[in-house]
Each structure stands twice: as structure tokens, then as C-alpha cells.
Short mmCIF file of C-alpha atoms in Angstrom, two decimals:
data_model
loop_
_atom_site.label_atom_id
_atom_site.label_comp_id
_atom_site.label_asym_id
_atom_site.label_seq_id
_atom_site.Cartn_x
_atom_site.Cartn_y
_atom_site.Cartn_z
CA UNK M 25 11.10 -26.80 -21.74
CA UNK M 26 9.21 -23.67 -20.88
CA UNK M 27 7.82 -20.61 -22.58
CA UNK M 28 8.73 -16.96 -22.25
CA UNK M 29 6.67 -13.80 -22.63
CA UNK M 30 8.05 -10.28 -22.36
CA UNK M 31 6.78 -6.77 -22.97
CA UNK M 32 8.60 -3.48 -23.26
CA UNK M 33 6.77 -0.21 -23.97
CA UNK M 34 7.30 3.54 -24.10
CA UNK M 35 4.26 4.13 -21.86
CA UNK M 36 2.90 1.85 -19.10
CA UNK M 37 0.64 -0.70 -20.77
CA UNK M 38 -1.30 -3.70 -19.52
CA UNK M 39 -0.45 -7.18 -20.76
CA UNK M 40 -3.92 -8.74 -20.24
CA UNK M 41 -4.44 -9.64 -23.93
CA UNK M 42 -1.06 -11.30 -24.44
CA UNK M 43 -1.18 -13.01 -21.05
CA UNK M 44 -4.62 -14.45 -21.88
CA UNK M 45 -3.16 -16.36 -24.83
CA UNK M 46 0.14 -17.11 -23.14
CA UNK M 47 -1.37 -18.51 -19.95
CA UNK M 48 -3.60 -20.84 -22.00
CA UNK M 49 -0.38 -22.64 -22.89
CA UNK M 50 0.02 -23.39 -19.20
CA UNK M 51 -2.09 -26.54 -19.30
CA UNK M 52 -4.80 -25.86 -21.93
CA UNK M 53 -3.40 -25.39 -25.45
CA UNK M 54 0.03 -26.66 -24.41
CA UNK M 55 1.57 -28.71 -21.62
CA UNK M 56 3.64 -26.16 -19.67
CA UNK M 57 1.78 -26.83 -16.45
CA UNK M 58 4.49 -26.99 -13.77
CA UNK M 59 4.02 -23.44 -12.51
CA UNK M 60 4.21 -19.94 -13.86
CA UNK M 61 5.18 -16.42 -12.91
CA UNK M 62 5.10 -12.81 -14.03
CA UNK M 63 7.04 -9.70 -12.98
CA UNK M 64 5.89 -6.12 -13.58
CA UNK M 65 8.20 -3.18 -13.12
CA UNK M 66 6.63 0.07 -12.00
CA UNK M 67 9.51 2.53 -11.89
CA UNK M 68 12.15 0.92 -9.66
CA UNK M 69 9.45 -1.10 -7.93
CA UNK M 70 8.65 -4.62 -9.01
CA UNK M 71 5.65 -6.86 -8.48
CA UNK M 72 6.21 -10.57 -8.81
CA UNK M 73 3.39 -13.10 -8.98
CA UNK M 74 4.36 -16.77 -8.78
CA UNK M 75 2.43 -20.01 -8.53
CA UNK M 76 3.44 -23.63 -8.80
CA UNK M 77 -0.07 -24.46 -10.06
CA UNK M 78 -0.73 -24.58 -13.83
CA UNK M 79 -1.43 -21.07 -15.17
CA UNK M 80 -4.90 -22.08 -16.36
CA UNK M 81 -5.91 -23.29 -12.86
CA UNK M 82 -4.24 -20.60 -10.77
CA UNK M 83 -6.38 -17.99 -8.98
CA UNK M 84 -3.35 -15.69 -9.08
CA UNK M 85 -3.13 -16.03 -12.89
CA UNK M 86 -6.85 -15.28 -13.03
CA UNK M 87 -6.16 -12.01 -11.19
CA UNK M 88 -3.37 -11.13 -13.65
CA UNK M 89 -5.66 -11.87 -16.62
CA UNK M 90 -8.45 -9.67 -15.21
CA UNK M 91 -6.66 -6.84 -13.37
CA UNK M 92 -4.88 -4.47 -15.80
CA UNK M 93 -1.50 -3.69 -14.23
CA UNK M 94 0.26 -1.01 -16.26
CA UNK M 95 3.97 -1.49 -16.72
CA UNK M 96 6.76 -0.69 -19.19
CA UNK M 97 8.81 -3.83 -18.48
CA UNK M 98 7.11 -7.22 -18.01
CA UNK M 99 8.60 -10.72 -17.91
CA UNK M 100 6.43 -13.86 -17.70
CA UNK M 101 7.15 -17.56 -17.79
CA UNK M 102 5.24 -20.83 -17.84
CA UNK M 103 7.15 -23.86 -16.72
CA UNK M 104 7.61 -27.39 -17.99
CA UNK M 105 10.06 -28.76 -15.44
CA UNK M 106 13.33 -30.16 -16.75
CA UNK M 107 15.60 -29.60 -13.75
CA UNK M 108 14.27 -29.03 -10.22
CA UNK M 109 10.98 -30.32 -8.78
CA UNK M 110 7.61 -28.58 -9.20
CA UNK M 111 7.69 -26.08 -6.34
CA UNK M 112 7.27 -22.38 -5.70
CA UNK M 113 11.02 -21.89 -5.21
CA UNK M 114 11.65 -23.16 -8.75
CA UNK M 115 9.11 -20.91 -10.50
CA UNK M 116 10.44 -18.22 -12.81
CA UNK M 117 10.93 -15.27 -13.02
CA UNK M 118 13.61 -15.06 -10.35
CA UNK M 119 14.40 -11.74 -8.73
CA UNK M 120 17.49 -10.35 -7.02
CA UNK M 121 18.78 -6.90 -6.13
CA UNK M 122 21.98 -5.60 -7.74
CA UNK M 123 23.30 -2.01 -7.61
CA UNK M 124 20.14 -0.89 -5.76
CA UNK M 125 17.85 -2.17 -8.54
CA UNK M 126 15.74 -5.30 -8.82
CA UNK M 127 16.78 -7.65 -11.60
CA UNK M 128 14.31 -10.17 -12.99
CA UNK M 129 15.16 -13.22 -15.09
CA UNK M 130 13.29 -16.03 -16.84
CA UNK M 131 14.80 -18.84 -18.90
CA UNK M 132 13.61 -21.22 -21.58
CA UNK M 133 15.92 -24.11 -22.35
CA UNK M 134 18.11 -26.55 -20.53
CA UNK M 135 21.71 -26.39 -19.33
CA UNK M 136 22.63 -30.07 -18.75
CA UNK M 137 25.08 -30.87 -15.94
CA UNK M 138 25.42 -27.19 -15.11
CA UNK M 139 27.05 -26.92 -11.73
CA UNK M 140 28.83 -23.59 -11.28
CA UNK M 141 31.10 -23.08 -8.29
CA UNK M 142 29.51 -21.54 -5.26
CA UNK M 143 28.98 -17.88 -5.95
CA UNK M 144 30.18 -15.20 -3.58
CA UNK M 145 27.23 -12.81 -3.69
CA UNK M 146 24.28 -14.53 -5.28
CA UNK M 147 23.17 -18.04 -4.36
CA UNK M 148 20.27 -19.99 -5.79
CA UNK M 149 17.35 -20.70 -3.45
CA UNK M 150 15.89 -23.46 -5.62
CA UNK M 151 17.60 -26.13 -7.69
CA UNK M 152 17.04 -25.20 -11.32
CA UNK M 153 19.78 -24.66 -13.90
CA UNK M 154 17.97 -21.39 -14.68
CA UNK M 155 18.36 -19.81 -11.25
CA UNK M 156 22.01 -20.94 -11.15
CA UNK M 157 22.59 -19.24 -14.51
CA UNK M 158 20.89 -16.06 -13.27
CA UNK M 159 23.20 -16.03 -10.24
CA UNK M 160 26.24 -16.47 -12.53
CA UNK M 161 25.08 -13.53 -14.68
CA UNK M 162 24.59 -11.20 -11.71
CA UNK M 163 27.80 -12.37 -10.05
CA UNK M 164 29.78 -11.63 -13.21
CA UNK M 165 28.16 -8.24 -13.72
CA UNK M 166 28.85 -7.30 -10.11
CA UNK M 167 32.44 -8.44 -10.29
CA UNK M 168 33.02 -6.42 -13.47
CA UNK M 169 31.28 -3.31 -12.16
CA UNK M 170 31.59 -3.29 -8.37
CA UNK M 171 30.80 0.42 -8.03
CA UNK M 172 27.36 0.54 -9.60
CA UNK M 173 25.45 0.04 -12.81
CA UNK M 174 27.57 1.04 -15.80
CA UNK M 175 26.32 2.50 -19.09
CA UNK M 176 24.69 0.11 -21.53
CA UNK M 177 27.74 0.50 -23.74
CA UNK M 178 29.92 -1.02 -21.02
CA UNK M 179 27.39 -3.51 -19.68
CA UNK M 180 26.35 -5.03 -23.00
CA UNK M 181 29.64 -6.69 -24.07
CA UNK M 182 30.09 -8.24 -20.61
CA UNK M 183 26.54 -9.60 -20.63
CA UNK M 184 27.02 -10.89 -24.18
CA UNK M 185 30.19 -12.72 -23.15
CA UNK M 186 28.56 -14.44 -20.12
CA UNK M 187 25.58 -15.29 -22.29
CA UNK M 188 27.80 -16.91 -24.93
CA UNK M 189 29.55 -18.96 -22.24
CA UNK M 190 26.26 -20.18 -20.78
CA UNK M 191 24.80 -20.77 -24.23
CA UNK M 192 27.68 -23.11 -25.03
CA UNK M 193 26.42 -25.43 -22.26
CA UNK M 194 22.90 -25.83 -23.67
CA UNK M 195 19.76 -24.03 -24.79
CA UNK M 196 19.65 -20.62 -23.21
CA UNK M 197 16.79 -18.40 -24.34
CA UNK M 198 16.15 -15.76 -21.71
CA UNK M 199 14.56 -12.44 -20.77
CA UNK M 200 16.32 -10.16 -18.28
CA UNK M 201 15.43 -6.70 -17.03
CA UNK M 202 16.05 -4.23 -14.23
CA UNK M 203 13.14 -2.00 -15.19
CA UNK M 204 15.45 0.24 -17.18
CA UNK M 205 16.99 -2.06 -19.80
CA UNK M 206 15.28 -5.09 -21.27
CA UNK M 207 17.45 -7.91 -22.65
CA UNK M 208 16.18 -10.79 -24.79
CA UNK M 209 18.52 -13.59 -25.80
CA UNK M 210 17.62 -16.10 -28.48
CA UNK M 211 19.43 -19.40 -28.24
CA UNK M 212 17.02 -21.54 -30.24
CA UNK M 213 13.58 -19.90 -30.37
CA UNK M 214 12.34 -16.39 -29.58
CA UNK M 215 10.20 -13.96 -31.60
CA UNK M 216 8.97 -10.41 -31.19
CA UNK M 217 6.55 -7.92 -32.65
CA UNK M 218 6.50 -4.13 -32.37
CA UNK M 219 3.04 -2.59 -32.34
CA UNK M 220 2.80 1.12 -33.12
CA UNK M 221 0.57 3.52 -35.07
CA UNK M 222 -1.28 2.79 -37.27
CA UNK M 223 -2.59 0.14 -34.86
CA UNK M 224 -4.79 -2.72 -36.06
CA UNK M 225 -6.74 -5.63 -34.62
CA UNK M 226 -4.88 -8.69 -33.35
CA UNK M 227 -6.27 -12.20 -32.90
CA UNK M 228 -4.84 -14.73 -30.46
CA UNK M 229 -3.71 -18.17 -31.57
CA UNK M 230 -4.47 -19.89 -28.23
CA UNK M 231 -7.88 -18.34 -27.56
CA UNK M 232 -10.56 -17.02 -29.90
CA UNK M 233 -10.02 -13.46 -28.81
CA UNK M 234 -9.45 -10.25 -30.76
CA UNK M 235 -8.40 -6.81 -29.58
CA UNK M 236 -8.49 -3.73 -31.78
CA UNK M 237 -5.43 -1.87 -30.51
CA UNK M 238 -6.58 1.31 -32.29
CA UNK M 239 -9.32 1.63 -29.67
CA UNK M 240 -7.04 1.31 -26.66
CA UNK M 241 -3.92 3.21 -27.73
CA UNK M 242 -2.74 6.71 -28.57
CA UNK M 243 -0.70 7.59 -31.64
CA UNK M 244 2.60 7.76 -29.80
CA UNK M 245 2.34 4.38 -28.01
CA UNK M 246 4.85 1.73 -28.93
CA UNK M 247 4.83 -1.77 -27.51
CA UNK M 248 7.21 -4.65 -28.15
CA UNK M 249 5.99 -8.12 -27.24
CA UNK M 250 8.55 -10.92 -27.10
CA UNK M 251 7.51 -14.59 -26.92
CA UNK M 252 8.90 -18.07 -27.45
CA UNK M 253 6.44 -18.50 -30.31
CA UNK M 254 4.05 -15.91 -31.81
CA UNK M 255 0.87 -15.26 -29.82
CA UNK M 256 -1.27 -13.93 -32.68
CA UNK M 257 -2.13 -15.41 -36.09
CA UNK M 258 -2.83 -12.25 -38.09
CA UNK M 259 0.37 -10.27 -37.46
CA UNK M 260 3.92 -10.68 -38.69
CA UNK M 261 6.32 -11.63 -35.89
CA UNK M 262 10.10 -11.35 -36.29
CA UNK M 263 12.14 -14.38 -35.35
CA UNK M 264 15.25 -13.34 -33.43
CA UNK M 265 18.31 -15.00 -35.02
CA UNK M 266 19.85 -17.62 -32.69
CA UNK M 267 22.83 -16.12 -30.89
CA UNK M 268 21.40 -12.59 -30.86
CA UNK M 269 21.11 -10.64 -27.63
CA UNK M 270 18.63 -7.82 -28.19
CA UNK M 271 18.12 -4.78 -26.00
CA UNK M 272 14.64 -3.27 -26.04
CA UNK M 273 14.00 0.31 -25.06
CA UNK M 274 10.78 2.30 -25.37
CA UNK M 275 9.13 -0.58 -27.22
CA UNK M 276 11.79 -1.08 -29.85
CA UNK M 277 15.00 -3.14 -30.20
CA UNK M 278 18.11 -0.97 -30.24
CA UNK M 279 20.37 -1.23 -33.28
CA UNK M 280 23.83 -2.78 -32.94
CA UNK M 281 25.39 0.70 -32.85
CA UNK M 282 23.07 1.84 -30.08
CA UNK M 283 23.66 -1.11 -27.81
CA UNK M 284 27.41 -1.60 -27.91
CA UNK J 3 3.56 4.85 11.25
CA UNK J 4 2.50 1.50 9.91
CA UNK J 5 1.06 -1.76 11.17
CA UNK J 6 2.53 -5.24 11.22
CA UNK J 7 0.92 -8.66 11.01
CA UNK J 8 2.76 -11.95 11.25
CA UNK J 9 1.87 -15.60 11.51
CA UNK J 10 3.94 -18.63 12.44
CA UNK J 11 2.45 -22.14 12.62
CA UNK J 12 3.41 -25.77 12.99
CA UNK J 13 1.34 -26.72 9.92
CA UNK J 14 0.62 -24.60 6.83
CA UNK J 15 -2.38 -22.43 7.66
CA UNK J 16 -4.23 -19.69 5.78
CA UNK J 17 -4.29 -16.15 7.14
CA UNK J 18 -7.61 -15.07 5.53
CA UNK J 19 -9.38 -14.34 8.84
CA UNK J 20 -6.59 -12.23 10.37
CA UNK J 21 -5.87 -10.49 7.07
CA UNK J 22 -9.56 -9.56 6.75
CA UNK J 23 -9.38 -7.52 9.95
CA UNK J 24 -5.85 -6.29 9.37
CA UNK J 25 -6.46 -5.04 5.84
CA UNK J 26 -9.52 -3.09 7.02
CA UNK J 27 -7.02 -0.87 8.85
CA UNK J 28 -5.59 0.00 5.44
CA UNK J 29 -8.05 2.83 4.82
CA UNK J 30 -11.31 1.73 6.48
CA UNK J 31 -11.03 1.37 10.26
CA UNK J 32 -7.67 3.14 10.32
CA UNK J 33 -5.62 5.44 8.12
CA UNK J 34 -2.73 3.23 6.97
CA UNK J 35 -3.55 3.71 3.31
CA UNK J 36 -0.18 4.28 1.62
CA UNK J 37 0.26 0.75 0.36
CA UNK J 38 0.49 -2.74 1.78
CA UNK J 39 2.18 -6.06 1.24
CA UNK J 40 2.25 -9.67 2.37
CA UNK J 41 4.82 -12.46 2.05
CA UNK J 42 4.05 -16.18 2.34
CA UNK J 43 6.77 -18.77 2.69
CA UNK J 44 6.09 -22.17 1.21
CA UNK J 45 9.17 -24.22 2.04
CA UNK J 46 12.12 -22.22 0.72
CA UNK J 47 9.85 -20.54 -1.82
CA UNK J 48 8.28 -17.19 -1.11
CA UNK J 49 5.31 -15.36 -2.59
CA UNK J 50 5.25 -11.62 -2.19
CA UNK J 51 2.18 -9.51 -2.95
CA UNK J 52 2.66 -5.74 -2.92
CA UNK J 53 0.46 -2.80 -3.83
CA UNK J 54 0.85 0.93 -3.35
CA UNK J 55 -2.96 1.23 -3.26
CA UNK J 56 -4.80 1.18 0.10
CA UNK J 57 -5.39 -2.41 1.24
CA UNK J 58 -9.16 -1.91 1.26
CA UNK J 59 -9.17 -0.77 -2.41
CA UNK J 60 -6.58 -3.16 -3.82
CA UNK J 61 -7.69 -6.02 -6.12
CA UNK J 62 -4.55 -7.88 -5.02
CA UNK J 63 -5.58 -7.60 -1.35
CA UNK J 64 -9.02 -8.85 -2.36
CA UNK J 65 -7.33 -11.94 -3.82
CA UNK J 66 -5.36 -12.49 -0.59
CA UNK J 67 -8.55 -12.13 1.50
CA UNK J 68 -10.41 -14.68 -0.64
CA UNK J 69 -7.75 -17.18 -1.77
CA UNK J 70 -6.52 -19.34 1.13
CA UNK J 71 -2.75 -19.61 0.71
CA UNK J 72 -1.37 -22.07 3.25
CA UNK J 73 1.91 -21.10 4.83
CA UNK J 74 3.86 -21.57 8.06
CA UNK J 75 5.59 -18.15 7.95
CA UNK J 76 3.67 -15.02 6.89
CA UNK J 77 4.62 -11.35 7.20
CA UNK J 78 2.22 -8.54 6.26
CA UNK J 79 2.35 -4.76 6.48
CA UNK J 80 0.09 -1.79 5.86
CA UNK J 81 1.83 1.49 5.33
CA UNK J 82 1.37 5.01 6.59
CA UNK J 83 4.27 6.76 4.90
CA UNK J 84 6.76 8.58 7.15
CA UNK J 85 9.90 8.41 5.01
CA UNK J 86 9.82 7.74 1.25
CA UNK J 87 7.02 8.59 -1.18
CA UNK J 88 3.95 6.39 -1.77
CA UNK J 89 5.26 4.00 -4.41
CA UNK J 90 5.57 0.29 -5.07
CA UNK J 91 9.32 0.32 -4.36
CA UNK J 92 8.63 1.60 -0.83
CA UNK J 93 6.00 -1.03 0.09
CA UNK J 94 6.91 -3.57 2.77
CA UNK J 95 7.71 -6.42 3.18
CA UNK J 96 11.09 -6.19 1.49
CA UNK J 97 12.79 -9.33 0.25
CA UNK J 98 16.42 -10.25 -0.38
CA UNK J 99 18.37 -13.47 -0.74
CA UNK J 100 21.06 -14.36 1.81
CA UNK J 101 22.82 -17.73 2.18
CA UNK J 102 20.59 -19.22 -0.53
CA UNK J 103 17.40 -18.34 1.37
CA UNK J 104 14.89 -15.54 0.90
CA UNK J 105 14.69 -13.12 3.82
CA UNK J 106 11.60 -11.00 4.32
CA UNK J 107 11.32 -7.90 6.50
CA UNK J 108 8.64 -5.42 7.52
CA UNK J 109 9.02 -2.48 9.90
CA UNK J 110 6.73 -0.34 12.00
CA UNK J 111 8.28 2.83 13.41
CA UNK J 112 10.57 5.59 12.30
CA UNK J 113 14.35 5.95 12.29
CA UNK J 114 14.90 9.71 11.96
CA UNK J 115 17.95 10.93 10.02
CA UNK J 116 19.04 7.34 9.43
CA UNK J 117 21.66 7.36 6.71
CA UNK J 118 23.93 4.32 6.93
CA UNK J 119 27.06 4.19 4.80
CA UNK J 120 26.72 2.53 1.45
CA UNK J 121 26.49 -1.20 2.03
CA UNK J 122 28.73 -3.63 0.20
CA UNK J 123 26.28 -6.41 -0.56
CA UNK J 124 22.76 -5.14 -0.01
CA UNK J 125 21.53 -1.81 -1.30
CA UNK J 126 18.09 -0.30 -0.87
CA UNK J 127 15.98 0.06 -4.03
CA UNK J 128 13.55 2.55 -2.51
CA UNK J 129 14.16 5.38 -0.05
CA UNK J 130 12.61 4.29 3.25
CA UNK J 131 14.46 4.09 6.56
CA UNK J 132 12.97 0.58 6.80
CA UNK J 133 14.62 -0.87 3.72
CA UNK J 134 17.92 0.76 4.73
CA UNK J 135 17.66 -0.92 8.14
CA UNK J 136 16.88 -4.27 6.50
CA UNK J 137 20.01 -3.92 4.34
CA UNK J 138 22.09 -3.12 7.45
CA UNK J 139 20.74 -6.22 9.20
CA UNK J 140 21.52 -8.54 6.28
CA UNK J 141 24.88 -6.91 5.67
CA UNK J 142 25.87 -7.43 9.30
CA UNK J 143 24.66 -11.03 9.35
CA UNK J 144 26.54 -11.77 6.16
CA UNK J 145 29.73 -10.16 7.44
CA UNK J 146 29.54 -12.16 10.68
CA UNK J 147 28.72 -15.44 8.97
CA UNK J 148 30.21 -15.35 5.45
CA UNK J 149 30.07 -19.11 4.96
CA UNK J 150 26.39 -19.75 5.39
CA UNK J 151 23.52 -19.58 7.83
CA UNK J 152 24.73 -20.34 11.36
CA UNK J 153 22.72 -22.03 14.12
CA UNK J 154 20.10 -19.93 15.89
CA UNK J 155 22.33 -19.95 18.95
CA UNK J 156 25.02 -18.10 17.01
CA UNK J 157 22.73 -15.95 14.91
CA UNK J 158 20.50 -14.65 17.70
CA UNK J 159 23.03 -12.58 19.70
CA UNK J 160 24.32 -10.91 16.51
CA UNK J 161 20.80 -10.05 15.40
CA UNK J 162 19.96 -8.77 18.88
CA UNK J 163 23.02 -6.52 18.86
CA UNK J 164 22.18 -4.96 15.44
CA UNK J 165 18.59 -4.58 16.55
CA UNK J 166 19.63 -2.73 19.71
CA UNK J 167 21.82 -0.41 17.66
CA UNK J 168 19.03 0.39 15.22
CA UNK J 169 16.49 0.70 18.03
CA UNK J 170 18.64 3.39 19.65
CA UNK J 171 18.00 5.58 16.57
CA UNK J 172 14.20 5.45 16.78
CA UNK J 173 11.14 3.21 16.92
CA UNK J 174 12.00 -0.14 15.45
CA UNK J 175 9.26 -2.76 15.70
CA UNK J 176 9.84 -5.40 13.04
CA UNK J 177 9.10 -8.88 11.74
CA UNK J 178 11.83 -10.84 9.97
CA UNK J 179 11.86 -14.37 8.58
CA UNK J 180 13.67 -16.66 6.17
CA UNK J 181 10.92 -19.29 6.20
CA UNK J 182 12.79 -21.23 8.88
CA UNK J 183 13.10 -18.82 11.79
CA UNK J 184 10.62 -16.08 12.59
CA UNK J 185 11.84 -13.02 14.51
CA UNK J 186 9.60 -10.38 16.09
CA UNK J 187 11.09 -7.32 17.73
CA UNK J 188 9.06 -5.02 19.94
CA UNK J 189 10.39 -1.49 20.21
CA UNK J 190 7.19 0.26 21.30
CA UNK J 191 4.15 -1.84 20.38
CA UNK J 192 3.70 -5.47 19.33
CA UNK J 193 1.40 -8.22 20.62
CA UNK J 194 0.86 -11.89 19.94
CA UNK J 195 -1.52 -14.70 20.61
CA UNK J 196 -0.98 -18.46 20.43
CA UNK J 197 -4.00 -20.47 19.35
CA UNK J 198 -3.97 -24.19 20.10
CA UNK J 199 -6.35 -26.92 21.28
CA UNK J 200 -8.87 -26.51 22.78
CA UNK J 201 -9.70 -24.00 20.04
CA UNK J 202 -12.53 -21.50 20.42
CA UNK J 203 -14.31 -18.86 18.38
CA UNK J 204 -12.59 -15.55 17.69
CA UNK J 205 -14.24 -12.26 16.76
CA UNK J 206 -12.48 -9.50 14.81
CA UNK J 207 -12.24 -5.94 16.15
CA UNK J 208 -12.14 -4.29 12.71
CA UNK J 209 -14.93 -6.26 11.03
CA UNK J 210 -17.99 -7.98 12.46
CA UNK J 211 -16.65 -11.42 11.68
CA UNK J 212 -16.29 -14.57 13.77
CA UNK J 213 -14.44 -17.80 13.04
CA UNK J 214 -14.80 -20.90 15.16
CA UNK J 215 -11.29 -22.31 14.96
CA UNK J 216 -12.49 -25.63 16.36
CA UNK J 217 -14.20 -26.28 13.04
CA UNK J 218 -11.17 -25.59 10.88
CA UNK J 219 -8.30 -27.07 12.89
CA UNK J 220 -6.98 -30.38 14.15
CA UNK J 221 -5.91 -31.03 17.70
CA UNK J 222 -2.20 -30.73 17.02
CA UNK J 223 -2.36 -27.37 15.16
CA UNK J 224 -0.65 -24.42 16.76
CA UNK J 225 -0.69 -20.92 15.32
CA UNK J 226 0.95 -17.76 16.62
CA UNK J 227 -0.40 -14.47 15.30
CA UNK J 228 1.67 -11.35 15.90
CA UNK J 229 0.25 -7.86 15.33
CA UNK J 230 0.92 -4.23 16.19
CA UNK J 231 -2.36 -4.20 18.11
CA UNK J 232 -4.72 -7.14 18.85
CA UNK J 233 -6.98 -8.17 15.98
CA UNK J 234 -9.70 -9.84 18.07
CA UNK J 235 -11.79 -8.58 20.99
CA UNK J 236 -12.63 -11.85 22.76
CA UNK J 237 -9.18 -13.34 23.20
CA UNK J 238 -6.26 -12.47 25.46
CA UNK J 239 -3.25 -11.14 23.55
CA UNK J 240 0.20 -10.92 25.11
CA UNK J 241 1.99 -7.62 24.79
CA UNK J 242 5.68 -8.17 23.97
CA UNK J 243 7.83 -6.14 26.39
CA UNK J 244 9.63 -3.28 24.62
CA UNK J 245 13.20 -4.34 23.87
CA UNK J 246 12.36 -8.03 23.46
CA UNK J 247 13.36 -9.92 20.35
CA UNK J 248 11.23 -13.06 20.15
CA UNK J 249 11.85 -16.10 17.98
CA UNK J 250 8.77 -18.06 16.97
CA UNK J 251 8.97 -21.68 15.92
CA UNK J 252 6.12 -24.11 15.25
CA UNK J 253 3.60 -21.52 16.42
CA UNK J 254 5.21 -20.71 19.73
CA UNK J 255 7.83 -18.25 21.04
CA UNK J 256 11.04 -19.96 22.10
CA UNK J 257 12.18 -19.45 25.66
CA UNK J 258 15.33 -17.45 26.38
CA UNK J 259 17.30 -20.68 26.87
CA UNK J 260 16.14 -22.06 23.55
CA UNK J 261 17.01 -19.00 21.50
CA UNK J 262 20.43 -17.99 22.76
#
């Protein structure tokens, strides 16, 4: 299994603090040491850092921990290989272009014996169940909306339906974003926290590190952090109910009425 | 205009020395300071580092200069914006998936008033002529070979034809690779050098730096470096004749008989 980390904010924010704790799970406080990756959206642009080395030993992860990249949509992943060998081409997040936008996807779980028919548009480069599932998602979206990205109202039920189908095969927690919308699906385990004014101090579980968010934020900032398991031990995280597909926007999950 | 740097080798090699000189042109010894990028293939996997900052001021470029990533196919680019604003989504190299392989593309030149019809499979995310041209190339390849990657013998004439069409619009120097084949097209300016035993010392033009390749290579290593203009001042670089589309393999350009 693997672990997921996501961030969605109303203003570009760096993820250094959360990534510090998260990346410690890549070989130090936990055993997810078969590679890692992180994607940052900056407008329509997208930076993707990947490494098949454990996150705690990777010079690229060191850069991400130290260099504050400001982004509104971030997806990160540390890998414990279940399907597919330890290799760069099997590191999450995966990225493809659809409708003139980059789409980024990371998966936690396992889809046993998952062997979808060859897709017409999107083909996996590696050999993980996760990348195959990502290709199925994009393929289905493209087939349903060949002319361009639809409204969230139209997109959401189609994505929910594909997600349910894939989730019936096995564990299928995932984060998915195109830099505009941010989707988080809980199959078995996924939590989130929304930080907003009044901000307080937060202390990491995986490292003895505290940040007082009051010192580094303004009153209107709002940041949602989504993770397989909570990253801090002095805040209340919300567990997403299994089967729920949340849509985050401006640092907050949309209500059911807003998303469909 | 921009500058291109490519490397193709028979064994995975780091590009630190060449990138040191090349990246100095991104704001220090030359004025290509509107962003940069570099892609490294490792098998079918591909790492892509991008930054809209000048290469000489980018912490990500600093990582690439210092951290020896070993690869057989590398494409790098420093940008002087002609079309499209300075932004991450307009930084080269661009990457897409075709036939279950990543394809990476970087362009030096300018295609004035280039406005291809909306493509069916591949759509640009940014607004450069370069990314549009890349989409046209992939679209045409896919349309000609819908069932998968053909042999080089079949692929080469189709790629040459698209290249000639695009080159008739404007300056179209480019590097293109899928981690297996490495294409280099000279429209106006592109040079290369092949380093192999007996290796000697090389001295950069843009930095006072020398590497004695004899100390860091084995007898069977062969490395081709391709660049808009030569990177060293004590070696003989070969200028690619305008109109030529070379294919590099194992650190050497294939002959006309081998490629078509």
C-alpha cells in the first residue's frame, strides 16, 4: 500500500510543513520506501517531481522540503509497491493531458487482477494497477465529453460512476486534479483538515516540528490538507466516509448540492 | 529565440558538466532568462524539471547542476519568450504520452502566425507555437500509426514530412525523444559532438570549467551532445546541415541507410 497527501487552497501556499512529516513516512517513520512523487499546479502549468528512491533519501525530496513552491493544488504520494516493480515509470503521481489541461492522479490501494482492455486514447507507460485505473478514468471522461471539459455538475456524476466501478474491484483511495478541480475519493482510508482563521500552531506526528500558522498566514487564507492518515497530533482531522468522492475548491470541500 | 541541449549515450551518463555551461546562458552569459526545463529518460520512465525562473537563479536548476542523474536520453531548453507569456505552462520540454511511451519535445525558433486546427487527441495546455507544433507532430504520428509505435524505418519518413511542413512556416530546430529514439532537427542552427575513447579534457565556453572525461568514463562509453551552439572551446563540434533530421542511437547519429 501507499500513502497520499493532497493540498487545496484559496491562495498559493507552500506544502513544506506537511511534506516534511509525510516524506518521513517514506522510509523513516513508516515503510513506504519504493519511490515517491509530488505534483504542483501553478495556473495551468504543472511541476512534477518523481524519484524511485525512498523519500527520506532522495535529493529531489530534499529540494521539495526546503524550497517553498507556492501552489493551490498539490498531490503527493509515497509508494509501497504492490503491483509493478520499483522504477521511475511506476512512481505516482501520473500525469496526462486531457481537454488542453494537465490531469494528475495518485492512488492508494490495490486493484487485484485489474486488466482493462486496451484504451483508445490513454495507455499506461508503466505496469501498475494505478496508472491503468487513471487511464480508464480519463478515457471514460473523454468519451463522455469529447468536445471539452464540461461543468462540474456534468463531470461529477460520470466520475463518481467510474470510481464506483473501479472501487468494486479493490481498494481505491485516490486524489485527482487538473489544477481547477480537486477530487478526493475515500475507499478505505482518507482524512482531511481545513485550516482557516483563527489559525493556531500545528505539531507533526512524524517529526518533532511545530509551525504556528498564525505567523505565516493572512486572515482570508484557507487551506485543506488531505492525507491517508492525519499528519498532526494536536488538530482534529475529519475522516472521509468510505465511498465518498469529495470535491475541494478554494480550500474547502463542496457540499453535495454544490458538486452535483 | 531559445537554446537547446540534448544528450544521447550508450550507457546512462550524467549531464552535469554540459548543463553547467548551458544553464549559464539562462541569464548569465546570454539572455535566455524566461524559464528553462530538462527531461531525463530512465528506461520508459521520465523525469521532467521545469521552472519559469531564469536557469541561473532557479533552485531546481541548482539541483540539476549538482545531483548527477544518469540517463541515456536527455533534452533541455532555456527560453527566450517569442510567443506565449513567461509562465510554467509555456516552459519546454513538453511531455505527452503516445503508444504507451512518454514523448518529450523542445523547440528553438519561431513559427509566425501558426494556428493549426484543433487537434483530436493532443491539445496544447499553454500558448506557444512550440507546444502547438509538438501536438501536430504527435497527432500526425498517431493518425499514421494508430496501432502502436512502428519501426524507425516506417516512422522516420512520416516524421520528416511533418517536420518539413512545419519548417516551411518558420525556424524549427527541435529535439524529440521517447527514451528509445532521439531525433534532432536542424532548421537554422544545431551542432553536435560525439565523445568516445580515447577521451580527453573538455573546457566550457560559458564557465571556466574543465572535465577530463578520461577519468570519468570507461573505454566503451559513447556520448553524443547536441546543442544550439557548441558548449566547449577545445573540441570540434559538427554543425548539422539545415534541413537535416538526425536520429541518434547509442551516442551516435545513424547513417541515412540506417534511419530510413
